[in-house]
mmCIF file of N, CA and C in Angstrom:
data_model
loop_
_atom_site.group_PDB
_atom_site.id
_atom_site.type_symbol
_atom_site.label_atom_id
_atom_site.label_comp_id
_atom_site.label_asym_id
_atom_site.label_seq_id
_atom_site.Cartn_x
_atom_site.Cartn_y
_atom_site.Cartn_z
ATOM 1 N N UNK E 175 -5.538 -29.747 -70.040
ATOM 2 C CA UNK E 175 -5.335 -29.542 -68.620
ATOM 3 C C UNK E 175 -5.882 -28.178 -68.219
ATOM 4 N N UNK E 176 -6.274 -28.094 -66.978
ATOM 5 C CA UNK E 176 -6.804 -26.860 -66.410
ATOM 6 C C UNK E 176 -6.060 -26.531 -65.126
ATOM 7 N N UNK E 177 -6.111 -25.272 -64.738
ATOM 8 C CA UNK E 177 -5.684 -24.864 -63.405
ATOM 9 C C UNK E 177 -6.941 -24.485 -62.653
ATOM 10 N N UNK E 178 -7.068 -25.014 -61.465
ATOM 11 C CA UNK E 178 -8.213 -24.744 -60.617
ATOM 12 C C UNK E 178 -7.742 -23.907 -59.437
ATOM 13 N N UNK E 179 -8.387 -22.769 -59.228
ATOM 14 C CA UNK E 179 -8.053 -21.886 -58.117
ATOM 15 C C UNK E 179 -9.327 -21.655 -57.314
ATOM 16 N N UNK E 180 -9.229 -21.835 -56.013
ATOM 17 C CA UNK E 180 -10.390 -21.642 -55.135
ATOM 18 C C UNK E 180 -10.003 -20.665 -54.038
ATOM 19 N N UNK E 181 -10.781 -19.591 -53.908
ATOM 20 C CA UNK E 181 -10.646 -18.617 -52.832
ATOM 21 C C UNK E 181 -11.813 -18.878 -51.885
ATOM 22 N N UNK E 182 -11.542 -19.000 -50.595
ATOM 23 C CA UNK E 182 -12.658 -19.251 -49.675
ATOM 24 C C UNK E 182 -12.377 -18.615 -48.323
ATOM 25 N N UNK E 183 -13.460 -18.453 -47.537
ATOM 26 C CA UNK E 183 -13.228 -18.021 -46.169
ATOM 27 C C UNK E 183 -12.701 -19.227 -45.401
ATOM 28 N N UNK E 184 -12.011 -18.973 -44.333
ATOM 29 C CA UNK E 184 -11.310 -20.041 -43.618
ATOM 30 C C UNK E 184 -12.246 -21.137 -43.128
ATOM 31 N N UNK E 185 -13.476 -20.812 -42.862
ATOM 32 C CA UNK E 185 -14.437 -21.809 -42.387
ATOM 33 C C UNK E 185 -14.758 -22.862 -43.442
ATOM 34 N N UNK E 186 -14.468 -22.582 -44.703
ATOM 35 C CA UNK E 186 -14.818 -23.500 -45.788
ATOM 36 C C UNK E 186 -13.654 -24.379 -46.244
ATOM 37 N N UNK E 187 -12.497 -24.273 -45.594
ATOM 38 C CA UNK E 187 -11.325 -25.047 -46.001
ATOM 39 C C UNK E 187 -11.598 -26.550 -46.074
ATOM 40 N N UNK E 188 -12.190 -27.091 -45.047
ATOM 41 C CA UNK E 188 -12.442 -28.537 -45.016
ATOM 42 C C UNK E 188 -13.342 -28.967 -46.164
ATOM 43 N N UNK E 189 -14.312 -28.160 -46.507
ATOM 44 C CA UNK E 189 -15.222 -28.476 -47.615
ATOM 45 C C UNK E 189 -14.456 -28.520 -48.942
ATOM 46 N N UNK E 190 -13.553 -27.573 -49.148
ATOM 47 C CA UNK E 190 -12.767 -27.527 -50.383
ATOM 48 C C UNK E 190 -11.847 -28.740 -50.466
ATOM 49 N N UNK E 191 -11.143 -29.048 -49.380
ATOM 50 C CA UNK E 191 -10.237 -30.200 -49.372
ATOM 51 C C UNK E 191 -11.023 -31.489 -49.592
ATOM 52 N N UNK E 192 -12.203 -31.598 -48.993
ATOM 53 C CA UNK E 192 -13.031 -32.791 -49.196
ATOM 54 C C UNK E 192 -13.446 -32.926 -50.660
ATOM 55 N N UNK E 193 -13.796 -31.822 -51.309
ATOM 56 C CA UNK E 193 -14.170 -31.863 -52.725
ATOM 57 C C UNK E 193 -12.989 -32.314 -53.580
ATOM 58 N N UNK E 194 -11.787 -31.823 -53.267
ATOM 59 C CA UNK E 194 -10.587 -32.266 -53.978
ATOM 60 C C UNK E 194 -10.377 -33.761 -53.782
ATOM 61 N N UNK E 195 -10.516 -34.222 -52.555
ATOM 62 C CA UNK E 195 -10.326 -35.639 -52.238
ATOM 63 C C UNK E 195 -11.346 -36.498 -52.974
ATOM 64 N N UNK E 196 -12.612 -36.122 -52.929
ATOM 65 C CA UNK E 196 -13.670 -36.888 -53.611
ATOM 66 C C UNK E 196 -13.433 -36.947 -55.110
ATOM 67 N N UNK E 197 -12.845 -35.891 -55.675
ATOM 68 C CA UNK E 197 -12.595 -35.819 -57.119
ATOM 69 C C UNK E 197 -11.317 -36.549 -57.530
ATOM 70 N N UNK E 198 -10.528 -36.989 -56.556
ATOM 71 C CA UNK E 198 -9.291 -37.686 -56.872
ATOM 72 C C UNK E 198 -8.155 -36.764 -57.289
ATOM 73 N N UNK E 199 -8.226 -35.519 -56.862
ATOM 74 C CA UNK E 199 -7.146 -34.574 -57.159
ATOM 75 C C UNK E 199 -5.952 -34.956 -56.280
ATOM 76 N N UNK E 200 -4.799 -35.244 -56.906
ATOM 77 C CA UNK E 200 -3.679 -35.805 -56.146
ATOM 78 C C UNK E 200 -2.905 -34.811 -55.287
ATOM 79 N N UNK E 201 -2.907 -33.526 -55.639
ATOM 80 C CA UNK E 201 -2.146 -32.561 -54.854
ATOM 81 C C UNK E 201 -2.663 -31.153 -55.120
ATOM 82 N N UNK E 202 -2.344 -30.251 -54.205
ATOM 83 C CA UNK E 202 -2.771 -28.863 -54.337
ATOM 84 C C UNK E 202 -1.856 -27.987 -53.495
ATOM 85 N N UNK E 203 -1.881 -26.702 -53.758
ATOM 86 C CA UNK E 203 -1.163 -25.702 -52.971
ATOM 87 C C UNK E 203 -2.189 -24.974 -52.120
ATOM 88 N N UNK E 204 -1.902 -24.837 -50.838
ATOM 89 C CA UNK E 204 -2.764 -24.074 -49.928
ATOM 90 C C UNK E 204 -1.984 -22.866 -49.436
ATOM 91 N N UNK E 205 -2.550 -21.692 -49.614
ATOM 92 C CA UNK E 205 -1.951 -20.459 -49.116
ATOM 93 C C UNK E 205 -2.902 -19.917 -48.052
ATOM 94 N N UNK E 206 -2.480 -19.973 -46.818
ATOM 95 C CA UNK E 206 -3.331 -19.529 -45.713
ATOM 96 C C UNK E 206 -2.892 -18.187 -45.171
ATOM 97 N N UNK E 207 -3.477 -17.816 -44.054
ATOM 98 C CA UNK E 207 -3.165 -16.558 -43.387
ATOM 99 C C UNK E 207 -3.298 -15.366 -44.329
ATOM 100 N N UNK E 208 -4.325 -15.404 -45.151
ATOM 101 C CA UNK E 208 -4.618 -14.307 -46.065
ATOM 102 C C UNK E 208 -5.895 -13.619 -45.581
ATOM 103 N N UNK E 209 -6.213 -12.498 -46.190
ATOM 104 C CA UNK E 209 -7.480 -11.837 -45.890
ATOM 105 C C UNK E 209 -8.211 -11.549 -47.191
ATOM 106 N N UNK E 210 -9.506 -11.752 -47.151
ATOM 107 C CA UNK E 210 -10.365 -11.373 -48.261
ATOM 108 C C UNK E 210 -10.953 -10.003 -47.958
ATOM 109 N N UNK E 211 -11.204 -9.249 -49.008
ATOM 110 C CA UNK E 211 -11.759 -7.899 -48.852
ATOM 111 C C UNK E 211 -12.875 -7.710 -49.865
ATOM 112 N N UNK E 212 -13.923 -7.039 -49.435
ATOM 113 C CA UNK E 212 -15.027 -6.725 -50.333
ATOM 114 C C UNK E 212 -15.492 -5.315 -50.026
ATOM 115 N N UNK E 213 -15.565 -4.496 -51.081
ATOM 116 C CA UNK E 213 -16.043 -3.133 -50.882
ATOM 117 C C UNK E 213 -17.537 -3.153 -50.571
ATOM 118 N N UNK E 214 -17.924 -2.302 -49.644
ATOM 119 C CA UNK E 214 -19.331 -2.117 -49.299
ATOM 120 C C UNK E 214 -19.898 -1.032 -50.198
ATOM 121 N N UNK E 215 -21.186 -0.785 -50.090
ATOM 122 C CA UNK E 215 -21.816 0.256 -50.900
ATOM 123 C C UNK E 215 -21.166 1.610 -50.637
ATOM 124 N N UNK E 216 -21.150 2.442 -51.658
ATOM 125 C CA UNK E 216 -20.541 3.774 -51.555
ATOM 126 C C UNK E 216 -21.115 4.533 -50.363
ATOM 127 N N UNK E 217 -20.245 5.221 -49.660
ATOM 128 C CA UNK E 217 -20.671 6.032 -48.524
ATOM 129 C C UNK E 217 -20.640 5.305 -47.199
ATOM 130 N N UNK E 218 -20.497 3.998 -47.208
ATOM 131 C CA UNK E 218 -20.465 3.259 -45.949
ATOM 132 C C UNK E 218 -19.087 3.340 -45.321
ATOM 133 N N UNK E 219 -19.080 3.335 -44.003
ATOM 134 C CA UNK E 219 -17.834 3.337 -43.251
ATOM 135 C C UNK E 219 -17.923 2.189 -42.258
ATOM 136 N N UNK E 220 -16.971 1.288 -42.184
ATOM 137 C CA UNK E 220 -15.759 1.258 -43.000
ATOM 138 C C UNK E 220 -16.095 0.977 -44.462
ATOM 139 N N UNK E 221 -15.177 1.261 -45.339
ATOM 140 C CA UNK E 221 -15.387 1.168 -46.783
ATOM 141 C C UNK E 221 -15.429 -0.269 -47.294
ATOM 142 N N UNK E 222 -14.759 -1.189 -46.564
ATOM 143 C CA UNK E 222 -14.776 -2.583 -46.995
ATOM 144 C C UNK E 222 -14.921 -3.505 -45.797
ATOM 145 N N UNK E 223 -15.307 -4.737 -46.089
ATOM 146 C CA UNK E 223 -15.354 -5.740 -45.031
ATOM 147 C C UNK E 223 -14.210 -6.707 -45.288
ATOM 148 N N UNK E 224 -13.676 -7.265 -44.227
ATOM 149 C CA UNK E 224 -12.509 -8.130 -44.299
ATOM 150 C C UNK E 224 -12.812 -9.432 -43.581
ATOM 151 N N UNK E 225 -12.272 -10.531 -44.106
ATOM 152 C CA UNK E 225 -12.430 -11.824 -43.456
ATOM 153 C C UNK E 225 -11.166 -12.641 -43.666
ATOM 154 N N UNK E 226 -10.969 -13.648 -42.797
ATOM 155 C CA UNK E 226 -9.835 -14.557 -42.936
ATOM 156 C C UNK E 226 -10.096 -15.456 -44.131
ATOM 157 N N UNK E 227 -9.100 -15.587 -44.998
ATOM 158 C CA UNK E 227 -9.305 -16.315 -46.248
ATOM 159 C C UNK E 227 -8.181 -17.308 -46.500
ATOM 160 N N UNK E 228 -8.458 -18.233 -47.401
ATOM 161 C CA UNK E 228 -7.495 -19.235 -47.838
ATOM 162 C C UNK E 228 -7.579 -19.343 -49.352
ATOM 163 N N UNK E 229 -6.446 -19.603 -49.971
ATOM 164 C CA UNK E 229 -6.356 -19.782 -51.417
ATOM 165 C C UNK E 229 -5.839 -21.187 -51.681
ATOM 166 N N UNK E 230 -6.512 -21.904 -52.567
ATOM 167 C CA UNK E 230 -6.063 -23.223 -53.014
ATOM 168 C C UNK E 230 -5.792 -23.153 -54.503
ATOM 169 N N UNK E 231 -4.675 -23.742 -54.936
ATOM 170 C CA UNK E 231 -4.349 -23.814 -56.353
ATOM 171 C C UNK E 231 -4.027 -25.256 -56.705
ATOM 172 N N UNK E 232 -4.699 -25.747 -57.733
ATOM 173 C CA UNK E 232 -4.370 -27.041 -58.329
ATOM 174 C C UNK E 232 -3.783 -26.683 -59.687
ATOM 175 N N UNK E 233 -2.442 -26.755 -59.834
ATOM 176 C CA UNK E 233 -1.800 -26.203 -61.020
ATOM 177 C C UNK E 233 -2.089 -26.937 -62.322
ATOM 178 N N UNK E 234 -2.372 -28.209 -62.274
ATOM 179 C CA UNK E 234 -2.670 -28.960 -63.494
ATOM 180 C C UNK E 234 -3.563 -30.135 -63.123
ATOM 181 N N UNK E 235 -4.758 -30.140 -63.672
ATOM 182 C CA UNK E 235 -5.710 -31.189 -63.335
ATOM 183 C C UNK E 235 -6.506 -31.550 -64.592
ATOM 184 N N UNK E 236 -6.891 -32.798 -64.704
ATOM 185 C CA UNK E 236 -7.676 -33.241 -65.857
ATOM 186 C C UNK E 236 -9.077 -32.639 -65.799
ATOM 187 N N UNK E 237 -9.705 -32.535 -66.960
ATOM 188 C CA UNK E 237 -11.091 -32.017 -67.046
ATOM 189 C C UNK E 237 -12.017 -32.803 -66.126
ATOM 190 N N UNK E 238 -11.874 -34.116 -66.141
ATOM 191 C CA UNK E 238 -12.767 -34.985 -65.368
ATOM 192 C C UNK E 238 -12.667 -34.709 -63.873
ATOM 193 N N UNK E 239 -11.461 -34.661 -63.345
ATOM 194 C CA UNK E 239 -11.279 -34.414 -61.909
ATOM 195 C C UNK E 239 -11.669 -32.986 -61.540
ATOM 196 N N UNK E 240 -11.303 -32.039 -62.405
ATOM 197 C CA UNK E 240 -11.665 -30.647 -62.149
ATOM 198 C C UNK E 240 -13.182 -30.504 -62.104
ATOM 199 N N UNK E 241 -13.879 -31.106 -63.059
ATOM 200 C CA UNK E 241 -15.344 -31.012 -63.106
ATOM 201 C C UNK E 241 -15.984 -31.611 -61.866
ATOM 202 N N UNK E 242 -15.466 -32.735 -61.403
ATOM 203 C CA UNK E 242 -16.029 -33.371 -60.211
ATOM 204 C C UNK E 242 -15.895 -32.456 -58.993
ATOM 205 N N UNK E 243 -14.720 -31.855 -58.811
ATOM 206 C CA UNK E 243 -14.523 -30.954 -57.674
ATOM 207 C C UNK E 243 -15.394 -29.713 -57.803
ATOM 208 N N UNK E 244 -15.424 -29.140 -58.998
ATOM 209 C CA UNK E 244 -16.189 -27.911 -59.226
ATOM 210 C C UNK E 244 -17.684 -28.158 -59.034
ATOM 211 N N UNK E 245 -18.186 -29.283 -59.511
ATOM 212 C CA UNK E 245 -19.616 -29.587 -59.340
ATOM 213 C C UNK E 245 -19.984 -29.714 -57.868
ATOM 214 N N UNK E 246 -19.117 -30.332 -57.079
ATOM 215 C CA UNK E 246 -19.393 -30.452 -55.646
ATOM 216 C C UNK E 246 -19.385 -29.069 -54.984
ATOM 217 N N UNK E 247 -18.425 -28.238 -55.347
ATOM 218 C CA UNK E 247 -18.359 -26.891 -54.758
ATOM 219 C C UNK E 247 -19.499 -26.016 -55.250
ATOM 220 N N UNK E 248 -19.870 -26.142 -56.511
ATOM 221 C CA UNK E 248 -20.970 -25.350 -57.067
ATOM 222 C C UNK E 248 -22.283 -25.672 -56.347
ATOM 223 N N UNK E 249 -22.503 -26.924 -56.035
ATOM 224 C CA UNK E 249 -23.721 -27.322 -55.331
ATOM 225 C C UNK E 249 -23.810 -26.655 -53.959
ATOM 226 N N UNK E 250 -22.652 -26.387 -53.359
ATOM 227 C CA UNK E 250 -22.640 -25.758 -52.040
ATOM 228 C C UNK E 250 -22.786 -24.240 -52.096
ATOM 229 N N UNK E 251 -22.217 -23.586 -53.108
ATOM 230 C CA UNK E 251 -22.148 -22.123 -53.096
ATOM 231 C C UNK E 251 -23.510 -21.453 -53.007
ATOM 232 N N UNK E 252 -24.542 -22.071 -53.508
ATOM 233 C CA UNK E 252 -25.871 -21.487 -53.415
ATOM 234 C C UNK E 252 -26.470 -21.553 -52.031
ATOM 235 N N UNK E 253 -25.823 -22.277 -51.120
ATOM 236 C CA UNK E 253 -26.351 -22.453 -49.769
ATOM 237 C C UNK E 253 -25.467 -21.825 -48.698
ATOM 238 N N UNK E 254 -24.533 -20.982 -49.088
ATOM 239 C CA UNK E 254 -23.627 -20.344 -48.117
ATOM 240 C C UNK E 254 -24.431 -19.468 -47.163
ATOM 241 N N UNK E 255 -24.048 -19.485 -45.911
ATOM 242 C CA UNK E 255 -24.697 -18.613 -44.938
ATOM 243 C C UNK E 255 -24.194 -17.182 -45.074
ATOM 244 N N UNK E 256 -22.925 -17.016 -45.394
ATOM 245 C CA UNK E 256 -22.323 -15.697 -45.534
ATOM 246 C C UNK E 256 -21.714 -15.603 -46.924
ATOM 247 N N UNK E 257 -22.070 -14.584 -47.678
ATOM 248 C CA UNK E 257 -21.534 -14.397 -49.028
ATOM 249 C C UNK E 257 -20.408 -13.383 -49.017
ATOM 250 N N UNK E 258 -19.392 -13.515 -49.802
ATOM 251 C CA UNK E 258 -19.106 -14.705 -50.593
ATOM 252 C C UNK E 258 -18.374 -15.733 -49.739
ATOM 253 N N UNK E 259 -18.750 -16.991 -49.831
ATOM 254 C CA UNK E 259 -18.068 -18.010 -49.030
ATOM 255 C C UNK E 259 -16.922 -18.631 -49.803
ATOM 256 N N UNK E 260 -17.062 -18.708 -51.130
ATOM 257 C CA UNK E 260 -15.954 -19.184 -51.940
ATOM 258 C C UNK E 260 -16.134 -18.753 -53.384
ATOM 259 N N UNK E 261 -14.997 -18.688 -54.073
ATOM 260 C CA UNK E 261 -14.976 -18.363 -55.501
ATOM 261 C C UNK E 261 -14.093 -19.392 -56.183
ATOM 262 N N UNK E 262 -14.504 -19.828 -57.351
ATOM 263 C CA UNK E 262 -13.766 -20.814 -58.125
ATOM 264 C C UNK E 262 -13.370 -20.180 -59.449
ATOM 265 N N UNK E 263 -12.093 -20.326 -59.813
ATOM 266 C CA UNK E 263 -11.593 -19.832 -61.089
ATOM 267 C C UNK E 263 -10.962 -21.007 -61.824
ATOM 268 N N UNK E 264 -11.358 -21.192 -63.074
ATOM 269 C CA UNK E 264 -10.818 -22.259 -63.909
ATOM 270 C C UNK E 264 -10.077 -21.603 -65.060
ATOM 271 N N UNK E 265 -8.798 -21.980 -65.212
ATOM 272 C CA UNK E 265 -7.972 -21.388 -66.259
ATOM 273 C C UNK E 265 -7.396 -22.497 -67.149
ATOM 274 N N UNK E 266 -7.210 -22.181 -68.416
ATOM 275 C CA UNK E 266 -6.552 -23.119 -69.322
ATOM 276 C C UNK E 266 -5.062 -23.127 -69.043
ATOM 277 N N UNK E 267 -4.450 -24.307 -69.158
ATOM 278 C CA UNK E 267 -3.019 -24.461 -68.944
ATOM 279 C C UNK E 267 -2.386 -24.869 -70.256
ATOM 280 N N UNK E 268 -1.393 -24.113 -70.708
ATOM 281 C CA UNK E 268 -0.697 -24.421 -71.951
ATOM 282 C C UNK E 268 0.448 -25.407 -71.741
ATOM 283 N N UNK E 269 1.127 -25.304 -70.613
ATOM 284 C CA UNK E 269 2.301 -26.146 -70.382
ATOM 285 C C UNK E 269 2.535 -26.314 -68.892
ATOM 286 N N UNK E 270 2.938 -27.513 -68.509
ATOM 287 C CA UNK E 270 3.301 -27.799 -67.118
ATOM 288 C C UNK E 270 4.585 -28.611 -67.151
ATOM 289 N N UNK E 271 5.557 -28.218 -66.349
ATOM 290 C CA UNK E 271 6.786 -29.025 -66.266
ATOM 291 C C UNK E 271 7.354 -28.956 -64.871
#
C-alpha cells in the first residue's frame, strides 16, 4: 500500500479529483483554505510568492490505482501555465487500521 499526497493550487482541484476518479480511488481527504509559498531569488522583495492551495491525501491506495492517478497527473504537470501547479508525494505505508 502507498499513501498519495497531492499539493496543488486551487485552480487544479478539479483535475486532481478527476484523476482520482478515473483511477478508481474510493476516498480521499481534502484540506482547503491553505496557502502555498515559494521563496523567490535572493534579494527580491517580497521574499516569497503566495498562492491559494489545496492538499489531498489518499491514506492507503493500491499500487495500481496510485499509478493510474499519478500517471494522469504527471502527464499534466509538464504543461502547467504557472509553476508549480502541483506536487505529488508517494510514501510507503506500513500499517492502516
